[in-house]
Amino acid sequence: MVYIVVRIFLLFFGAALLQLSVVHANESSWQCKRNRANGQWQCASAEQTNIKPKVPHVAAPQDKGWFSDTYSTAQEQLFKRLQQQFKQDPWAMCSLKLGAQPTFLVDKALRERTSMNIFADQSEIFDQKMTNFSGDIDLDRADQRVLADEADYNQDSGVLDLYGDVIYSDGGMALYGSSVRMNLNENKSLLRDVSYIMPASPIRGSADVVYRDSPTFSRFSNVTYTACAPGNQDWILHASKMKVNDEEGSASIKHGWLEFKQVPVMYIPYGSFATDDRRKTGLLTPTVGYSQRSGVDVSLPFYWNVAPNYDLTLTPRYMSSRGFMMGTDFRYLWTDSEGEINVEMMPEDTQTKTLRWGGSFQHKTQLTKELNFDWDANYVSDSAYFLDLQGSLGMGNRSRYLSSNANIAYTLPWMTLTAKAENYQNIDPSQDDKSVPYRRLPQIKLDMFKDFDALPVALALDSEYVIFQRHFPDGQAEGQRLNLKPSVSFPFISDAGFITPKIALQHTQYWLGSDGPAQYSTNASKTLPIVSVDSGLFFERDFESLTHTIEPRLFYLYVPYTDQSDMPNFDTSLSDFNSSQLFRDNIFNGADKTQNTNQITAALTTRLVENGRDRLNLTVGQIFYFEDRKVNLSGDAVHTELLSNLITELSSEITDEIKFSSAMQWSYEQNAIDRGNADLYYHGIDNRYVLNAGYRYRLERPGQAGQEQVVASAIVPIYDGWSVIGLYRYSLFDRKTLEYFYGLEKDSCCWRFRVIARQFMLSTSDDAKPQNSIYFQIELKGLTSLGEKLEDFLLKNISGYNKPNY
């Protein structure tokens, strides 16, 4: 299409002469114009302009020594001029400001239906075949634009030669070259002394020669590449040869080397990488770390793109204190299914002298629109597997038990039917295997909910059938449980308030084996009505800039008593008492125990709201009991208190950067604070300061472990993108440091570096010894990452930490 448009234009409008864009200096014979490459003015006399000078260009520097810039000052000026060819700054995302990020699109369809315009100071035709353009050539079509000083076009061969400060730009790239030869008939081109910017990544670089052999295949000679913004040369990849195949989405280099801060750090005799999001076989980035339990830990994964819907990652791993481990990760994707199989094995742990291995299998299938199947199977060779071999970075965030389950679910807007099988494995070496939860083989649940638009009525059903099994005979009860809980509620809701009466009936039936504890009946059951009324009002008043709300709430609950001592406890626990517990119909999680109560909850929330932010939020609530509570998880204690703990919660968004939250419970029985917490946060929006301080307290009493801890964390910028990161956690109750870590982070638009040293306690017992580890990560944005992935660790431990989106 380009060829046809150019030929038509040249045949019919080749003699067109446009106005000269020349600036005359004073009234002399000197002529001046601005150089496109560096923006400088160039002047010459009339005699000099009659002789075509060789157009100066910016060439890639050669044979530079260490600690010297790859790109000269003139080249950096050129990159900044190429940067200005785009409507949006390709590196605008580096500003860390919120808002829409720039997008760069190429509209090929618009190019096909748009004609090409060529403007020049002068044009000449020779023998009706050769056409010469000179003086500020400007060629544009749709988003494409070419600027040059001189151009020759051969109509027979279809070859277009452009000379002198050639700048090409479109929605997807901008480049500069001293000369460009384009064969419009064969879709080939040759470019010399090239500097380029590709904004989508964004990346920039240079090359001595670029051979565009086809629209999808290019060869580069003496090429450089970086993701750093113009003016920044922190890291640059060099290669003597590079090939790029756009059709396959891949690139390969020969005799490459990577420089960081002007120092060569890695030689790459041959390498290949993907140029888009398509997968490619090859070595992945290694990871390196150190922990006291495993020593130096090095992994070098190899990725094999087996097929478009299959891939395999092999990960050899060496731990200096334990030995060699091999891991495999196989993924597959079908039309309605996907899954992953992961297996890793250590033939012999040099510390334990045993074979250690772990495996997992995840699978998901969408059988129909309403029916889906999930499988998640996990197993490890011993309970200390994750503690010893997964590394110490994530300890404290993992459950004590490793779950495996299979689940099939049928879902409609008003109903969900699920069947599930679940098993647990102990992965906490400090815990006894007898504490592992029951297996559910299987668990069948039917949950239904239906409301009516024309009537204030809502119907619901929570039902469950489970077979519970132990992992090994230990004298505990095994058997089946059926739980049915239908309910009907009558919600009346308006802008001023609401009232919702509700009636439910819970029936639980057991069928137990005869080899369980004698205290449990093999045919135990319970049937209990549950009556509740939930109500609330909303009062609101506007002031100049604030809105004040008062929101009182009353919740009445009645559940009669029935003896449940002959029923086992398969999966039920006591809920933690907090503000949400004030409005629940059972203090227990699970169907094995149902509380008896006759109570009313009174709560009041008041808020000061400014522009959608709670400048002050205060909630006070308490339960008033009208009869004793006799149901317990174990034992026959009778709770005779007339009042629950008084709950007070206070929070405030003091400013956009400073927030405060606190909660406290006062126990009338103990005449003391039962538990409390307070947290103060400073999260700087622009300067990236993060400061957190917190306090936790829990009174020690029968059935409740004592706790008193302080924790502080911070991210403090110090200079030029460098920040100090740290956390400290101390137990006042145990009088010992529980955990601390500290480190440095450097974050810029082209590279990121982190190093973190950590010490933590596995338990608070007197004989527990602190564990030490160190981790680092360096990421060259747009190229590769080396070291441990620390983002998840920092996100979980430092409130306010955010991973930059560039």
XYZ file of N, CA, C and O in Angstrom, residues 361 373-378 403-407 420-423:
64
model
N -0.937 -31.022 43.690
C -1.676 -31.173 42.438
C -2.923 -30.307 42.535
O -3.773 -30.510 43.396
N -15.611 -28.131 39.195
C -14.893 -29.105 40.002
C -13.498 -28.585 40.295
O -12.803 -28.102 39.394
N -13.073 -28.662 41.570
C -11.740 -28.225 41.989
C -11.070 -29.359 42.757
O -11.718 -30.068 43.544
N -9.757 -29.481 42.527
C -8.956 -30.482 43.241
C -7.672 -29.802 43.704
O -6.981 -29.176 42.922
N -7.377 -29.936 44.988
C -6.163 -29.340 45.547
C -5.557 -30.340 46.519
O -5.971 -30.441 47.674
N -4.569 -31.117 46.049
C -3.946 -32.159 46.857
C -2.516 -31.748 47.188
O -1.768 -31.309 46.303
N -2.122 -31.894 48.462
C -0.791 -31.503 48.917
C -0.286 -32.516 49.928
O -1.048 -33.012 50.768
N -3.639 -28.533 54.021
C -4.951 -29.028 53.626
C -4.916 -29.607 52.216
O -4.237 -29.083 51.330
N -5.671 -30.692 52.008
C -5.923 -31.263 50.689
C -7.426 -31.459 50.563
O -8.073 -31.951 51.498
N -7.971 -31.082 49.405
C -9.417 -31.205 49.263
C -9.811 -31.345 47.808
O -9.073 -30.948 46.900
N -10.977 -31.949 47.609
C -11.629 -32.025 46.302
C -13.040 -31.511 46.475
O -13.722 -31.863 47.450
N -13.495 -30.682 45.538
C -14.761 -29.985 45.719
C -15.502 -29.912 44.392
O -14.925 -29.538 43.360
N -17.684 -32.133 49.115
C -16.275 -31.863 49.374
C -15.656 -32.978 50.200
O -16.293 -33.510 51.122
N -14.430 -33.344 49.855
C -13.625 -34.256 50.671
C -12.375 -33.500 51.093
O -11.754 -32.808 50.265
N -11.993 -33.602 52.372
C -10.884 -32.789 52.882
C -10.043 -33.595 53.855
O -10.560 -34.369 54.659
N -8.720 -33.395 53.750
C -7.760 -34.067 54.626
C -6.727 -33.049 55.097
O -6.450 -32.053 54.411
